[in-house]
CSV table of C-alpha atoms in Angstrom, one decimal:
chain,number,residue,atom,x,y,z
A,1,MET,CA,15.0,42.9,9.1
A,2,MET,CA,16.7,42.0,5.8
A,3,ASN,CA,20.2,42.9,5.2
A,4,ARG,CA,19.8,44.7,1.8
A,5,ARG,CA,23.4,45.7,1.6
A,6,GLY,CA,24.6,42.2,2.3
A,7,ASP,CA,22.3,40.8,-0.4
A,8,SER,CA,23.7,43.2,-3.0
A,9,GLU,CA,27.2,42.4,-2.0
A,10,LEU,CA,26.5,38.6,-2.4
A,11,LEU,CA,25.1,39.2,-5.9
A,12,ARG,CA,27.9,41.2,-7.2
A,13,SER,CA,29.3,39.7,-10.4
A,14,LYS,CA,32.6,38.8,-8.9
A,15,ASN,CA,30.9,36.6,-6.3
A,16,LEU,CA,28.5,35.1,-8.8
A,17,VAL,CA,31.2,33.6,-11.0
A,18,PRO,CA,32.6,31.1,-8.3
A,19,LEU,CA,29.0,30.4,-7.2
A,20,ILE,CA,27.9,29.5,-10.7
A,21,ALA,CA,31.1,27.4,-11.2
A,22,VAL,CA,30.4,25.5,-8.0
A,23,LEU,CA,26.8,24.9,-9.0
A,24,LEU,CA,27.8,23.7,-12.5
A,25,PHE,CA,30.5,21.5,-11.0
A,26,PHE,CA,28.1,19.7,-8.6
A,27,ALA,CA,25.4,19.4,-11.3
A,28,GLY,CA,27.9,17.8,-13.6
A,29,THR,CA,29.1,15.5,-10.9
A,30,LEU,CA,25.6,14.5,-9.9
A,31,TYR,CA,24.8,13.8,-13.6
A,32,ALA,CA,27.9,11.6,-14.0
A,33,VAL,CA,27.2,9.7,-10.8
A,34,ASN,CA,23.5,9.2,-11.8
A,35,SER,CA,24.6,7.4,-14.9
A,36,TYR,CA,25.9,4.6,-12.7
A,37,ARG,CA,22.5,4.1,-11.0
A,38,ASP,CA,21.2,0.6,-11.4
A,39,HIS,CA,24.6,-0.2,-13.0
A,40,ALA,CA,23.2,1.4,-16.2
A,41,ALA,CA,26.6,2.6,-17.4
A,42,PHE,CA,28.1,-0.9,-16.9
A,43,TRP,CA,25.3,-2.6,-18.8
A,44,GLU,CA,25.5,-0.1,-21.6
A,45,ASP,CA,29.2,-0.8,-21.9
A,46,PHE,CA,28.7,-4.5,-21.8
A,47,TYR,CA,25.9,-4.7,-24.4
A,48,ALA,CA,27.6,-2.3,-26.8
A,49,LYS,CA,30.8,-4.4,-26.7
A,50,GLU,CA,29.0,-7.8,-26.9
A,51,ILE,CA,26.8,-6.7,-29.8
A,52,ALA,CA,29.9,-5.4,-31.6
A,53,ARG,CA,31.6,-8.8,-31.0
A,54,GLN,CA,28.6,-10.7,-32.6
A,55,ILE,CA,28.6,-8.3,-35.6
A,56,ASN,CA,32.4,-8.6,-36.0
A,57,LEU,CA,32.2,-12.4,-36.3
A,58,ALA,CA,29.0,-12.5,-38.4
A,59,GLU,CA,28.9,-13.2,-42.2
A,60,PRO,CA,26.6,-11.3,-44.5
A,61,GLY,CA,23.2,-12.9,-44.6
A,62,THR,CA,23.3,-13.8,-40.9
A,63,MET,CA,20.4,-13.1,-38.6
A,64,LEU,CA,21.5,-12.4,-35.0
A,65,GLU,CA,19.1,-12.8,-32.2
A,66,LEU,CA,20.3,-11.6,-28.8
A,67,ASP,CA,18.7,-11.9,-25.4
A,68,VAL,CA,18.6,-8.4,-23.9
A,69,THR,CA,16.4,-9.0,-20.9
A,70,ARG,CA,19.0,-7.6,-18.4
A,71,ALA,CA,19.2,-4.4,-20.4
A,72,LEU,CA,15.4,-4.1,-20.4
A,73,LEU,CA,15.2,-4.4,-16.7
A,74,VAL,CA,17.7,-1.6,-16.2
A,75,ALA,CA,15.9,0.6,-18.7
A,76,GLU,CA,12.6,-0.1,-17.1
A,77,GLY,CA,14.0,1.2,-13.8
A,78,ASN,CA,15.2,4.3,-15.5
A,79,GLY,CA,11.9,5.0,-17.3
A,80,LYS,CA,13.4,4.6,-20.7
A,81,ALA,CA,11.3,3.6,-23.7
A,82,PHE,CA,12.2,0.1,-24.9
A,83,THR,CA,12.1,1.1,-28.6
A,84,THR,CA,15.1,3.5,-28.2
A,85,LEU,CA,17.5,1.3,-26.3
A,86,PHE,CA,19.7,0.0,-29.2
A,87,SER,CA,20.6,1.6,-32.4
A,88,ILE,CA,23.2,1.0,-35.1
A,89,ASP,CA,25.1,3.8,-36.9
A,90,ASN,CA,26.1,2.1,-40.2
A,91,GLU,CA,27.9,5.2,-41.4
A,92,ASP,CA,30.3,5.2,-38.5
A,93,ASN,CA,30.2,1.4,-37.8
A,94,ARG,CA,28.9,2.1,-34.3
A,95,VAL,CA,26.6,0.2,-31.9
A,96,ILE,CA,24.8,2.6,-29.5
A,97,VAL,CA,23.2,1.5,-26.3
A,98,SER,CA,21.2,3.8,-24.1
A,99,LEU,CA,19.5,2.5,-21.0
A,100,ARG,CA,18.7,5.9,-19.4
A,101,SER,CA,17.4,9.2,-20.6
A,102,GLY,CA,20.1,11.6,-21.7
A,103,GLY,CA,23.0,9.4,-22.4
A,104,GLY,CA,24.5,6.1,-23.4
A,105,ARG,CA,27.6,4.2,-24.6
A,106,SER,CA,28.8,3.4,-28.1
A,107,TYR,CA,31.4,0.9,-29.5
A,108,ARG,CA,32.6,0.5,-33.1
A,109,PHE,CA,32.6,-2.8,-35.0
A,110,PHE,CA,35.3,-3.5,-37.6
A,111,ASN,CA,33.3,-5.9,-39.8
A,112,ASP,CA,32.6,-4.1,-43.1
A,113,VAL,CA,28.9,-4.8,-43.2
A,114,THR,CA,25.5,-3.1,-43.0
A,115,VAL,CA,23.4,-4.0,-39.9
A,116,VAL,CA,19.6,-3.7,-40.0
A,117,SER,CA,18.1,-3.8,-36.5
A,118,ASP,CA,14.5,-4.5,-35.6
A,119,ASN,CA,13.0,-3.2,-32.4
A,120,VAL,CA,13.3,-5.2,-29.3
A,121,GLN,CA,10.6,-7.9,-29.2
A,122,LEU,CA,8.8,-8.1,-25.9
A,123,LEU,CA,7.2,-11.4,-25.9
A,124,SER,CA,6.0,-11.6,-22.3
A,125,GLY,CA,7.2,-8.3,-20.7
A,126,PRO,CA,10.6,-7.5,-19.3
A,127,SER,CA,10.5,-9.9,-16.3
A,128,ALA,CA,9.9,-12.9,-18.5
A,129,ALA,CA,13.6,-13.9,-19.2
A,130,PRO,CA,14.9,-15.0,-21.6
A,131,LEU,CA,12.2,-14.0,-24.1
A,132,ASN,CA,13.2,-10.4,-24.8
A,133,HIS,CA,15.2,-10.5,-28.0
A,134,LEU,CA,17.0,-8.0,-30.2
A,135,ARG,CA,17.1,-9.0,-33.9
A,136,LEU,CA,20.0,-7.9,-36.1
A,137,ARG,CA,20.2,-8.7,-39.8
A,138,ILE,CA,23.7,-8.6,-41.3
A,139,VAL,CA,23.7,-7.4,-44.9
B,1,MET,CA,33.2,51.5,-11.8
B,2,ARG,CA,34.9,48.2,-12.8
B,3,ALA,CA,35.9,45.7,-10.1
B,4,ARG,CA,39.5,44.8,-10.2
B,5,CYS,CA,40.7,41.2,-9.7
B,6,GLY,CA,42.8,41.2,-6.6
B,7,SER,CA,44.9,38.5,-5.0
B,8,GLY,CA,41.9,37.6,-2.8
B,9,ASP,CA,39.8,36.7,-5.9
B,10,ILE,CA,42.6,34.6,-7.3
B,11,MET,CA,42.9,32.7,-3.9
B,12,ILE,CA,39.1,32.0,-4.1
B,13,PHE,CA,39.5,30.3,-7.5
B,14,VAL,CA,42.6,28.4,-6.3
B,15,VAL,CA,40.8,27.1,-3.3
B,16,LEU,CA,37.7,26.3,-5.2
B,17,GLY,CA,39.7,24.5,-8.0
B,18,THR,CA,41.5,22.4,-5.4
B,19,LEU,CA,38.3,21.5,-3.7
B,20,MET,CA,36.6,20.5,-7.0
B,21,GLY,CA,39.7,18.5,-8.0
B,22,LEU,CA,39.7,16.6,-4.7
B,23,THR,CA,35.9,16.0,-4.9
B,24,LEU,CA,36.3,14.6,-8.4
B,25,VAL,CA,39.1,12.3,-7.4
B,26,GLY,CA,37.0,11.1,-4.4
B,27,VAL,CA,33.9,10.5,-6.5
B,28,TRP,CA,36.0,8.7,-9.2
B,29,ILE,CA,37.7,6.4,-6.6
B,30,GLY,CA,34.3,5.7,-5.1
B,31,ILE,CA,32.8,4.8,-8.4
B,32,VAL,CA,35.7,2.5,-9.4
B,33,ALA,CA,35.7,0.9,-6.0
B,34,PHE,CA,32.0,0.1,-6.1
B,35,PHE,CA,31.4,-0.6,-9.8
B,36,GLY,CA,34.8,-1.5,-11.1
B,37,GLU,CA,36.5,0.0,-14.2
B,38,GLY,CA,34.1,-1.4,-16.7
B,39,TYR,CA,34.0,-4.4,-19.0
B,40,ASP,CA,37.5,-5.0,-20.4
B,41,PHE,CA,36.9,-6.1,-24.0
B,42,ARG,CA,40.3,-5.5,-25.6
B,43,MET,CA,41.6,-9.1,-25.6
B,44,ALA,CA,38.3,-10.5,-26.8
B,45,GLU,CA,38.2,-8.0,-29.7
B,46,SER,CA,41.8,-8.7,-30.6
B,47,GLU,CA,41.1,-12.4,-30.7
B,48,SER,CA,38.0,-11.8,-33.0
B,49,LEU,CA,40.2,-9.7,-35.3
B,50,ALA,CA,42.9,-12.3,-35.4
B,51,TYR,CA,40.3,-15.0,-36.2
B,52,ARG,CA,38.9,-12.9,-39.1
B,53,LEU,CA,42.4,-12.2,-40.4
B,54,GLU,CA,43.5,-15.8,-40.2
B,55,ARG,CA,40.5,-16.9,-42.2
B,56,CYS,CA,41.3,-14.2,-44.8
B,57,LEU,CA,45.0,-15.0,-45.1
B,58,HIS,CA,44.1,-18.5,-46.3
B,59,GLU,CA,42.2,-16.9,-49.3
B,60,HIS,CA,44.2,-13.7,-50.0
B,61,ASP,CA,47.8,-12.6,-49.9
B,62,ALA,CA,48.1,-9.6,-47.6
B,63,PHE,CA,51.8,-9.1,-48.6
B,64,VAL,CA,51.2,-7.9,-52.1
B,65,ASP,CA,51.1,-4.3,-53.1
B,66,GLY,CA,47.7,-2.8,-53.2
B,67,PHE,CA,46.2,-5.1,-50.6
B,68,VAL,CA,43.4,-3.4,-48.6
B,69,LEU,CA,41.6,-4.7,-45.5
B,70,GLU,CA,38.3,-4.4,-47.3
B,71,THR,CA,39.3,-7.5,-49.3
B,72,CYS,CA,38.9,-9.4,-46.0
B,73,GLY,CA,35.6,-7.7,-45.2
B,74,LEU,CA,37.2,-5.4,-42.6
B,75,ASP,CA,36.7,-1.7,-42.3
B,76,SER,CA,40.1,0.0,-42.6
B,77,GLU,CA,38.8,3.3,-41.2
B,78,VAL,CA,37.7,1.7,-37.9
B,79,LEU,CA,41.0,-0.3,-37.6
B,80,SER,CA,43.2,2.8,-38.2
B,81,GLU,CA,42.6,4.6,-34.9
B,82,GLU,CA,42.7,2.2,-32.0
B,83,HIS,CA,44.0,-1.1,-33.4
B,84,VAL,CA,47.2,-2.6,-34.7
B,85,ILE,CA,48.0,-5.4,-37.1
B,86,HIS,CA,51.6,-6.4,-37.5
B,87,LEU,CA,52.4,-9.5,-39.6
B,88,GLU,CA,55.9,-10.8,-40.6
B,89,ARG,CA,56.4,-13.5,-43.3
B,90,GLU,CA,59.4,-15.8,-43.2
B,91,ASP,CA,60.8,-14.2,-46.4
B,92,GLY,CA,61.1,-10.9,-44.5
B,93,LYS,CA,58.0,-9.2,-45.9
B,94,THR,CA,55.8,-7.4,-43.4
B,95,PHE,CA,52.3,-6.1,-43.3
B,96,ASP,CA,51.5,-3.2,-40.8
B,97,TYR,CA,48.2,-1.4,-40.2
B,98,GLY,CA,46.8,0.8,-37.5
B,99,VAL,CA,48.7,2.4,-34.6
B,100,TYR,CA,52.2,1.0,-35.0
B,101,SER,CA,53.4,2.1,-31.6
B,102,TYR,CA,51.0,-0.4,-30.1
B,103,THR,CA,53.3,-3.2,-31.2
B,104,GLU,CA,55.6,-2.3,-28.4
B,105,SER,CA,53.0,-1.3,-25.8
B,106,CYS,CA,51.3,-4.7,-26.3
B,107,TYR,CA,54.1,-6.2,-24.2
B,108,PHE,CA,54.0,-3.8,-21.3
B,109,ASN,CA,53.4,-5.6,-18.0
B,110,ASP,CA,50.7,-3.1,-17.1
B,111,ALA,CA,48.7,-3.5,-20.3
B,112,GLY,CA,46.3,-5.9,-18.6
B,113,ARG,CA,45.4,-3.3,-16.0
B,114,THR,CA,45.6,0.0,-17.8
B,115,LEU,CA,42.8,0.5,-20.3
B,116,THR,CA,44.8,3.0,-22.4
B,117,TYR,CA,47.2,0.3,-23.5
B,118,PRO,CA,46.2,-2.3,-26.1
B,119,GLN,CA,45.9,-6.0,-25.5
B,120,CYS,CA,47.1,-8.2,-28.3
B,121,ALA,CA,46.5,-11.6,-29.6
B,122,PRO,CA,49.0,-13.7,-31.5
B,123,LEU,CA,48.5,-14.7,-35.1
B,124,GLU,CA,50.6,-17.4,-36.7
B,125,GLY,CA,50.2,-20.0,-39.3
B,126,VAL,CA,51.2,-21.1,-42.8
B,127,PHE,CA,49.5,-19.3,-45.6
B,128,HIS,CA,50.2,-19.8,-49.3
B,129,GLY,CA,53.2,-22.0,-48.4
B,130,GLN,CA,54.9,-19.4,-46.2
B,131,SER,CA,55.0,-19.1,-42.4
B,132,VAL,CA,53.5,-16.0,-41.0
B,133,GLN,CA,53.8,-14.6,-37.4
B,134,GLY,CA,52.4,-11.5,-35.9
B,135,ILE,CA,50.2,-9.8,-33.4
B,136,VAL,CA,46.8,-8.1,-33.6
B,137,GLY,CA,45.8,-5.7,-30.9
B,138,SER,CA,43.0,-3.4,-29.8
B,139,ALA,CA,42.8,-0.5,-27.3
B,140,GLN,CA,39.3,0.6,-28.2
B,141,VAL,CA,37.2,1.9,-25.4
B,142,ALA,CA,33.5,2.6,-25.4
B,143,ARG,CA,32.5,6.2,-26.0
B,144,VAL,CA,30.0,8.2,-24.0
B,145,VAL,CA,27.1,9.5,-26.2
B,146,ASP,CA,24.7,12.3,-25.3
């Protein structure tokens, strides 16, 4: 037989608040830990910084071509579309790398240039290193 | 009838808060132990900035009034928040930009391990007939985006 009185006691608003707090906390923790799956957070950090370094040292008119095979392998494991992995925010001088759905890392470059990025070129699929290139044109 | 918040309710939040805090610390220690603290890029960025500035100082005089970093092709807005440039010329003139307090924290022993401190690269040379010495530092960290 169901304990109706107990159920209503459990659902009283003063009990619900800590329950919701605990659920939110563990959901947030799981989300944060999930970002480290397949070392995605590390590789986002790495690629954002290394791309920023190449942009910082580049002269206007330069074409940068970067091997991003490792990033593609991580993104493939996370079911992320290859066309949305790398983006450049020229307003804020920011390189944004996202190798998983729902998040990523960004890093700012100090070179006062405009960067035009083409999509990642998959010449032979993500497992055919080192043929997966990201092209950046420095203007 | 409104429920009143008694000492028992406060105790629940204290205990819950403590448990959440301990869990967070445990999770963070586990992540750092397994993955490391991330890719430390501060010195590499400082060296890149020092290289760019050195090339620029051969062409432009940074110690004149009205000099802006855009003359060197550098974005002053980016460099104002998490970087420092401190240059001293032999005649006593100085050029400072960015977070000035970094000039001291550059030399902390823990700067290599603690990511909130900057790491700095030296910059020295003779430009326009005058000897210049200084440091260039970065404490930039990658930001999480949604």
